[in-house]
JSON list of C-alpha atoms in Angstrom, two decimals:
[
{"chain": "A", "resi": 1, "resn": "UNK", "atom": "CA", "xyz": [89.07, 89.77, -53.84]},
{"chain": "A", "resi": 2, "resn": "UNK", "atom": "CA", "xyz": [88.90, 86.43, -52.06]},
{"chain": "A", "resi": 3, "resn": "UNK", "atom": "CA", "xyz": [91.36, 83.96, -52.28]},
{"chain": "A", "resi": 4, "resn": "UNK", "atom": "CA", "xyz": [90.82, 81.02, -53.92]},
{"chain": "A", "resi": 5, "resn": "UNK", "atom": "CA", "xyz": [89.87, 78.10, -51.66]},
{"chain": "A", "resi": 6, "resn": "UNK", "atom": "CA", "xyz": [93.13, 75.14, -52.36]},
{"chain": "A", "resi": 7, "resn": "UNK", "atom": "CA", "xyz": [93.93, 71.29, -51.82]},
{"chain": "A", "resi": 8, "resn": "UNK", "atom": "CA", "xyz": [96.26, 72.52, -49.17]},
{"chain": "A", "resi": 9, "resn": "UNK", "atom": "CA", "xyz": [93.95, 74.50, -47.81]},
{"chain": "A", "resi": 10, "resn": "UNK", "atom": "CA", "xyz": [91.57, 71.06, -47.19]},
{"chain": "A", "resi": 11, "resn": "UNK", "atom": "CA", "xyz": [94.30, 69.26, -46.15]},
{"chain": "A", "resi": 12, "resn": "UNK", "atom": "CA", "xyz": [94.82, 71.47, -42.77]},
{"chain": "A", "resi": 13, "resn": "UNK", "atom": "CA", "xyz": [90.97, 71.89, -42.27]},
{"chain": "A", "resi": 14, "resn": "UNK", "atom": "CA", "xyz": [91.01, 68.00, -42.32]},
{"chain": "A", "resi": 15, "resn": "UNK", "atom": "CA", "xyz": [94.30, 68.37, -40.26]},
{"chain": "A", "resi": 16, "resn": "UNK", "atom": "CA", "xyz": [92.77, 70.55, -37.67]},
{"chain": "A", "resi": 17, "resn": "UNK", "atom": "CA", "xyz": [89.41, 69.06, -37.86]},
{"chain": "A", "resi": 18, "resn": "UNK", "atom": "CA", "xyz": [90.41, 64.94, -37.46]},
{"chain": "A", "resi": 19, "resn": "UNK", "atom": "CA", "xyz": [93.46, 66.27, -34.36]},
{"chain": "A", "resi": 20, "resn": "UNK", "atom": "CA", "xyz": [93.78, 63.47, -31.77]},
{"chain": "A", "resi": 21, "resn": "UNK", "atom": "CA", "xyz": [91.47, 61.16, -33.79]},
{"chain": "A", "resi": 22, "resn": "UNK", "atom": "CA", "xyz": [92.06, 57.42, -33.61]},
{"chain": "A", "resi": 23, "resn": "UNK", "atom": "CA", "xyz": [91.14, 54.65, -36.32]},
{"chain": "A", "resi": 24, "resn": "UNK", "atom": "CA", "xyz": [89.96, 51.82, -35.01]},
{"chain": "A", "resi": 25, "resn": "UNK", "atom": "CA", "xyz": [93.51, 50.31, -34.79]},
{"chain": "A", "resi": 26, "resn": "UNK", "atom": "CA", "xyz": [94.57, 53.38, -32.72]},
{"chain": "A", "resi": 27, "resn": "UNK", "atom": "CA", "xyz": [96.84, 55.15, -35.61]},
{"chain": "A", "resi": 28, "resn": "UNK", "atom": "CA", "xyz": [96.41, 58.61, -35.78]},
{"chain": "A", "resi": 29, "resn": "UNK", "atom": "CA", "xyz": [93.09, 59.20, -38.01]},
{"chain": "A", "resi": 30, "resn": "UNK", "atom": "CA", "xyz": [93.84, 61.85, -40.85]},
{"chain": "A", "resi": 31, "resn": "UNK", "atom": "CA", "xyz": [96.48, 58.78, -42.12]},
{"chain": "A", "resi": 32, "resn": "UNK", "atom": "CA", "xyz": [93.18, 57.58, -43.86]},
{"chain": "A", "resi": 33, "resn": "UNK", "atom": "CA", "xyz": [91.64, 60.51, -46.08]},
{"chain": "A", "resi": 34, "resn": "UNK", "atom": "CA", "xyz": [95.46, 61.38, -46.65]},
{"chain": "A", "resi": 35, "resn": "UNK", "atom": "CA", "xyz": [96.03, 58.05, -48.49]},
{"chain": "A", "resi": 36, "resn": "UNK", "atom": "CA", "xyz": [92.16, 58.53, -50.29]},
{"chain": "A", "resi": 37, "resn": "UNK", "atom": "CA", "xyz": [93.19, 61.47, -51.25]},
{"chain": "A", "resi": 38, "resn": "UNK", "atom": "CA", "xyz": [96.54, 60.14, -52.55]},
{"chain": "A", "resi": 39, "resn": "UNK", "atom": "CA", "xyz": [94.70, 57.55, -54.44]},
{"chain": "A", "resi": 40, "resn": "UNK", "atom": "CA", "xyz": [92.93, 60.67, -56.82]},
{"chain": "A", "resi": 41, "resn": "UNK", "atom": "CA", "xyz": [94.30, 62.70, -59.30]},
{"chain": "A", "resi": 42, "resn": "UNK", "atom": "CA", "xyz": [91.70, 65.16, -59.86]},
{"chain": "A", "resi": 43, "resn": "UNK", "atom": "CA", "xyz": [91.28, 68.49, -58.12]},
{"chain": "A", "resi": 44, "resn": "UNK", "atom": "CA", "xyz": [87.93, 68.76, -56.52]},
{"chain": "A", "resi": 45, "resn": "UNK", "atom": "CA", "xyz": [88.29, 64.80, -56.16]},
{"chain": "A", "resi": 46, "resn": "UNK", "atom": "CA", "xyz": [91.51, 65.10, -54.03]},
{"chain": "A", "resi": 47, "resn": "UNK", "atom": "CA", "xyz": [89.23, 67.97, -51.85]},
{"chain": "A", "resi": 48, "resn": "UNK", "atom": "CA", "xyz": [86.44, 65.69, -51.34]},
{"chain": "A", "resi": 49, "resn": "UNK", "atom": "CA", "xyz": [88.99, 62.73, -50.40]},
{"chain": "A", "resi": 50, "resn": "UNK", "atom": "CA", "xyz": [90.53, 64.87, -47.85]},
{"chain": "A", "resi": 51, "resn": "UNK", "atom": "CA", "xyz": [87.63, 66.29, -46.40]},
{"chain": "A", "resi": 52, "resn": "UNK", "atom": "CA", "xyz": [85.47, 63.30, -46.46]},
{"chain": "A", "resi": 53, "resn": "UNK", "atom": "CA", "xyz": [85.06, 62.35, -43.08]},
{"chain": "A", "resi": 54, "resn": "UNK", "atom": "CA", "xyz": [84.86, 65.55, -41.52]},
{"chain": "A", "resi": 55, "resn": "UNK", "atom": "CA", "xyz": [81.52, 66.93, -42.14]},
{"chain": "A", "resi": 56, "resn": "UNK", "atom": "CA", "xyz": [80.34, 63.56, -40.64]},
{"chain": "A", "resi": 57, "resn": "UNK", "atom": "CA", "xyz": [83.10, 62.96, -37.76]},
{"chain": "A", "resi": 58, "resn": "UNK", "atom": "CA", "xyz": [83.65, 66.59, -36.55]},
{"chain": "A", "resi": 59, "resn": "UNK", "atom": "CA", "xyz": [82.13, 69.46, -35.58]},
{"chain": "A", "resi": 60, "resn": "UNK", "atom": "CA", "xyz": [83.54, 71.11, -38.98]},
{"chain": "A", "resi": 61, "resn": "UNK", "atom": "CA", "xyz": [79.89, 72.00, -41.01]},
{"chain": "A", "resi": 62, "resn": "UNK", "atom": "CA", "xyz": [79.31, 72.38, -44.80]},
{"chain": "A", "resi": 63, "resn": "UNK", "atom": "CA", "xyz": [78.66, 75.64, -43.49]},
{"chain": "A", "resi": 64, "resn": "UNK", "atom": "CA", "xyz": [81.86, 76.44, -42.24]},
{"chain": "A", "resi": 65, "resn": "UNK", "atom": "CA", "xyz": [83.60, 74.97, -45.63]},
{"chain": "A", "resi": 66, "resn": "UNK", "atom": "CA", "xyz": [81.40, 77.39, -47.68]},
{"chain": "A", "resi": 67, "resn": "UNK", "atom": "CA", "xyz": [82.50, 80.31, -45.52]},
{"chain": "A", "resi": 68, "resn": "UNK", "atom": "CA", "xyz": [85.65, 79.35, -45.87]},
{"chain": "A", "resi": 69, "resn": "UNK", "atom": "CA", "xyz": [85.65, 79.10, -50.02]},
{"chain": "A", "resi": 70, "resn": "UNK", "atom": "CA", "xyz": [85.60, 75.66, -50.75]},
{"chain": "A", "resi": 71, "resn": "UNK", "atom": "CA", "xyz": [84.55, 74.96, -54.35]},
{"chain": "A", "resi": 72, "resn": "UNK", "atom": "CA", "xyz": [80.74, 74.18, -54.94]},
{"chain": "A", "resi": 73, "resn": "UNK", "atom": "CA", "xyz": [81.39, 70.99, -56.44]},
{"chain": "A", "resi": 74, "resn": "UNK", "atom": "CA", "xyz": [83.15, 70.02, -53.42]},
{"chain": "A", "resi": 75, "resn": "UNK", "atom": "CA", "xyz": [80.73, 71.02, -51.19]},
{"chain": "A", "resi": 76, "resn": "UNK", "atom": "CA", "xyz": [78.13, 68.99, -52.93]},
{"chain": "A", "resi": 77, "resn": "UNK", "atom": "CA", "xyz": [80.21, 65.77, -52.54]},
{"chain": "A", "resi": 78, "resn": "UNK", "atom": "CA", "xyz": [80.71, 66.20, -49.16]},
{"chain": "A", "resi": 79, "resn": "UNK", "atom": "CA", "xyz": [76.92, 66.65, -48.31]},
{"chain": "A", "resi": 80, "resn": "UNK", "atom": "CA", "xyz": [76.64, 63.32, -50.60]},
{"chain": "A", "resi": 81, "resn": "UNK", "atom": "CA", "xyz": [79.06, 61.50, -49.26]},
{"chain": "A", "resi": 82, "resn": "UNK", "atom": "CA", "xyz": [78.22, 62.44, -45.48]},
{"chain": "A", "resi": 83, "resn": "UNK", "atom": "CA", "xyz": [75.83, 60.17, -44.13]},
{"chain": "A", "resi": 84, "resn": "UNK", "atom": "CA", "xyz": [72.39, 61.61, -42.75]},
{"chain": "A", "resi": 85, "resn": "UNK", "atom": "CA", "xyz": [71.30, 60.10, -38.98]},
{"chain": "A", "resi": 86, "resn": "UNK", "atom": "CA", "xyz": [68.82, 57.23, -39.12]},
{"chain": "A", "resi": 87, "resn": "UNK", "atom": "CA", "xyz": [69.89, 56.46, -42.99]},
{"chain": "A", "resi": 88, "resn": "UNK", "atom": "CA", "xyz": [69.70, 53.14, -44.46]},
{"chain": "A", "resi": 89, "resn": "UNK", "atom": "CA", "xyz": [73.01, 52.14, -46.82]},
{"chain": "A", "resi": 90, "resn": "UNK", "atom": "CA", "xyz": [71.33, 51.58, -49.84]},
{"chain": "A", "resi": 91, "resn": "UNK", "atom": "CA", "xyz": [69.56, 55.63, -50.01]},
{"chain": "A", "resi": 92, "resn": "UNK", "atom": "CA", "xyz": [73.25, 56.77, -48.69]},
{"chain": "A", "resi": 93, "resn": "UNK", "atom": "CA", "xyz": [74.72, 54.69, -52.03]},
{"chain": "A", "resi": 94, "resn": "UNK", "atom": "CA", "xyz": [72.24, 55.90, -53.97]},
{"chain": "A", "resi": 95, "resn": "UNK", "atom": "CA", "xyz": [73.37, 59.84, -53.16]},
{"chain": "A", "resi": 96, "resn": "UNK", "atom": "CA", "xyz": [76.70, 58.89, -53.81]},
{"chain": "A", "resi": 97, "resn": "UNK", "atom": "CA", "xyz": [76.55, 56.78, -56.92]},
{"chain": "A", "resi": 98, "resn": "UNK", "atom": "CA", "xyz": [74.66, 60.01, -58.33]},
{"chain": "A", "resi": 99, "resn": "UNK", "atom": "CA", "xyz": [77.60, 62.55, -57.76]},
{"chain": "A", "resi": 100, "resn": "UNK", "atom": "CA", "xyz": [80.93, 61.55, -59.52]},
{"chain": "A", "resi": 101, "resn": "UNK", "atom": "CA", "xyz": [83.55, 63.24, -57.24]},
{"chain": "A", "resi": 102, "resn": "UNK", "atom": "CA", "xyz": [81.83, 61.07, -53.89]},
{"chain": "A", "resi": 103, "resn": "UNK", "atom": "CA", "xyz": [81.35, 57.86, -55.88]},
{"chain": "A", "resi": 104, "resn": "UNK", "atom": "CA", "xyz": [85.00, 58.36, -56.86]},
{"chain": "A", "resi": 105, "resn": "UNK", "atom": "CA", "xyz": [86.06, 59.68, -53.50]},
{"chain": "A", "resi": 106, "resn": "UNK", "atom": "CA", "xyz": [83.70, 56.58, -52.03]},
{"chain": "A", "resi": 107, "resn": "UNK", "atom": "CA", "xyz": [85.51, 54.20, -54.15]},
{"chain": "A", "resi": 108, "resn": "UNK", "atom": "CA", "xyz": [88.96, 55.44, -52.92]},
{"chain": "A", "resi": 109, "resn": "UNK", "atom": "CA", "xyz": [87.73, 55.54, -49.32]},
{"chain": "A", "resi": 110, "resn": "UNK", "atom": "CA", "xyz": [86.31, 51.84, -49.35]},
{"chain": "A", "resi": 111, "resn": "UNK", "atom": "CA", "xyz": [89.53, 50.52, -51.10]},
{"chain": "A", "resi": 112, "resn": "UNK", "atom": "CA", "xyz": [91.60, 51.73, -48.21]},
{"chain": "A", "resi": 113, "resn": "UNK", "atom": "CA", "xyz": [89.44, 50.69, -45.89]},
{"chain": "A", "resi": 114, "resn": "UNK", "atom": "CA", "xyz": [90.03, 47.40, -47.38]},
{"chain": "A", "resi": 115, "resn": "UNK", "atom": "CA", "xyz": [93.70, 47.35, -47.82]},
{"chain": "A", "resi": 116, "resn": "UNK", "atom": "CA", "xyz": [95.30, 44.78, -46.36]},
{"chain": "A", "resi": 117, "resn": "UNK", "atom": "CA", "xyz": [97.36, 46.74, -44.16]},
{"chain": "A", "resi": 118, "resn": "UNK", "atom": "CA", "xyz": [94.24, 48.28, -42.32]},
{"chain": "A", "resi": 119, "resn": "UNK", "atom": "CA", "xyz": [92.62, 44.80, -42.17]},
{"chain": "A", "resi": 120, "resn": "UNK", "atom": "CA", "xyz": [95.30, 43.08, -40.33]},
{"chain": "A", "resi": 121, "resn": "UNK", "atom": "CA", "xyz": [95.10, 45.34, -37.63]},
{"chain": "A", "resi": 122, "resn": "UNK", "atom": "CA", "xyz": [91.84, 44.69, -36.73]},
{"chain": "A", "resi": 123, "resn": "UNK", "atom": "CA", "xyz": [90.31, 41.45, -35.27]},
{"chain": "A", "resi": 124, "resn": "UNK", "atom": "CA", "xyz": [88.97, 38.02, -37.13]},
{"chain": "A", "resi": 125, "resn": "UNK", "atom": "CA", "xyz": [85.03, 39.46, -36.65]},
{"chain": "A", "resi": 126, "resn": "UNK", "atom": "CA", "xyz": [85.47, 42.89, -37.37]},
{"chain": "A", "resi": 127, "resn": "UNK", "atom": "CA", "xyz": [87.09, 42.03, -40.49]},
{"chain": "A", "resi": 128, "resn": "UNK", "atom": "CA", "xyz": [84.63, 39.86, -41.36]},
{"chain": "A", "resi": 129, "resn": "UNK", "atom": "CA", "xyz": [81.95, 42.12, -40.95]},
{"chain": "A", "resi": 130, "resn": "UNK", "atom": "CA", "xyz": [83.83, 45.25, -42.45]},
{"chain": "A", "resi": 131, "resn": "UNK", "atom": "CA", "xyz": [84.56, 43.16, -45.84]},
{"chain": "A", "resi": 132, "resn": "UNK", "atom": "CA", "xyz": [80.71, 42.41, -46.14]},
{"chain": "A", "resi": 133, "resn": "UNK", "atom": "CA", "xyz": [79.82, 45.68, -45.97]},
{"chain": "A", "resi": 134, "resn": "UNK", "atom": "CA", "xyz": [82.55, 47.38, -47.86]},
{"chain": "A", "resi": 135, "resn": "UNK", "atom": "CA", "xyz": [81.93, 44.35, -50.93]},
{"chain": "A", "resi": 136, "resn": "UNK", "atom": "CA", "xyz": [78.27, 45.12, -50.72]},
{"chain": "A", "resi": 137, "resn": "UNK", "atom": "CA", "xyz": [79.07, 48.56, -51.03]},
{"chain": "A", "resi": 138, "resn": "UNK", "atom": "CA", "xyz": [81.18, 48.25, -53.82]},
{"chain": "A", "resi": 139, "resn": "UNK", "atom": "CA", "xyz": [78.14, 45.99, -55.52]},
{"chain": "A", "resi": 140, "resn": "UNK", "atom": "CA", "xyz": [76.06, 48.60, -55.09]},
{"chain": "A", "resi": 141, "resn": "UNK", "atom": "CA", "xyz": [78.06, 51.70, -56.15]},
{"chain": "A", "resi": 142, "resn": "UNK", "atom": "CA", "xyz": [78.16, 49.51, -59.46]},
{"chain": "A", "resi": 143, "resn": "UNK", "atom": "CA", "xyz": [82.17, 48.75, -59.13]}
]
């Protein structure tokens, strides 16, 4: 029987996947879906959170997470929440806004982004820029 695919188990693909990553104020990257995953409470939510960047950032597929067992649900969060080359933000939002655990997950992920602590490491036009998009974002994912 196979074993059941677990929240730790996402947390050291996402480990493994996001090793020697940088965010763009040079902290060590899987700090971020970490804390979006430690805004969540549910389950598959706290999966997605985790995982959320690596489908898109890595060389980890939604291939490889279905070999490995990850739930369904999960797996169709990540593949809306990953962003498809040459896509326009408002069809991306729309994918998300339709599945609850990445509009949830997206939610979590924006807010973190937008923490103040993250902010203040970056510079005066970068900031500005990243608050547009993340409050249009936020508009448009109906929060």
């Amino acid at each position: 029987m196979k074993r059941t695919f677990t929240l730790d188990d996402a947390i050291q693909v996402a480990r493994r996947a996001h090793e020697g990553q940088l965010d763009k104020s040079g902290r060590p990257y899987i700090a971020h879906p970490l804390r979006v995953m430690g805004a969540l409470r549910d389950e598959q939510e706290r999966m997605a959170a985790v995982l959320h960047d690596v489908v898109e950032d890595t060389t980890v597929s939604l291939d490889d997470l279905h070999a490995a067992g990850c739930p369904k649900p999960v797996l169709e969060a990540l593949d809306a929440i990953s962003k498809r080359q040459d896509e326009d933000q408002q069809t991306y939002l729309a994918r998300v806004a339709a599945n609850p655990i990445a509009l949830a997950v997206k939610r979590a992920d924006i807010a973190d982004n937008m923490s103040p602590d993250r902010m203040s490491r970056l510079d005066k036009a970068t900031q500005e820029r990243l608050l547009a998009k993340y409050t249009s974002a936020l508009r448009q994912l109906g929060a």
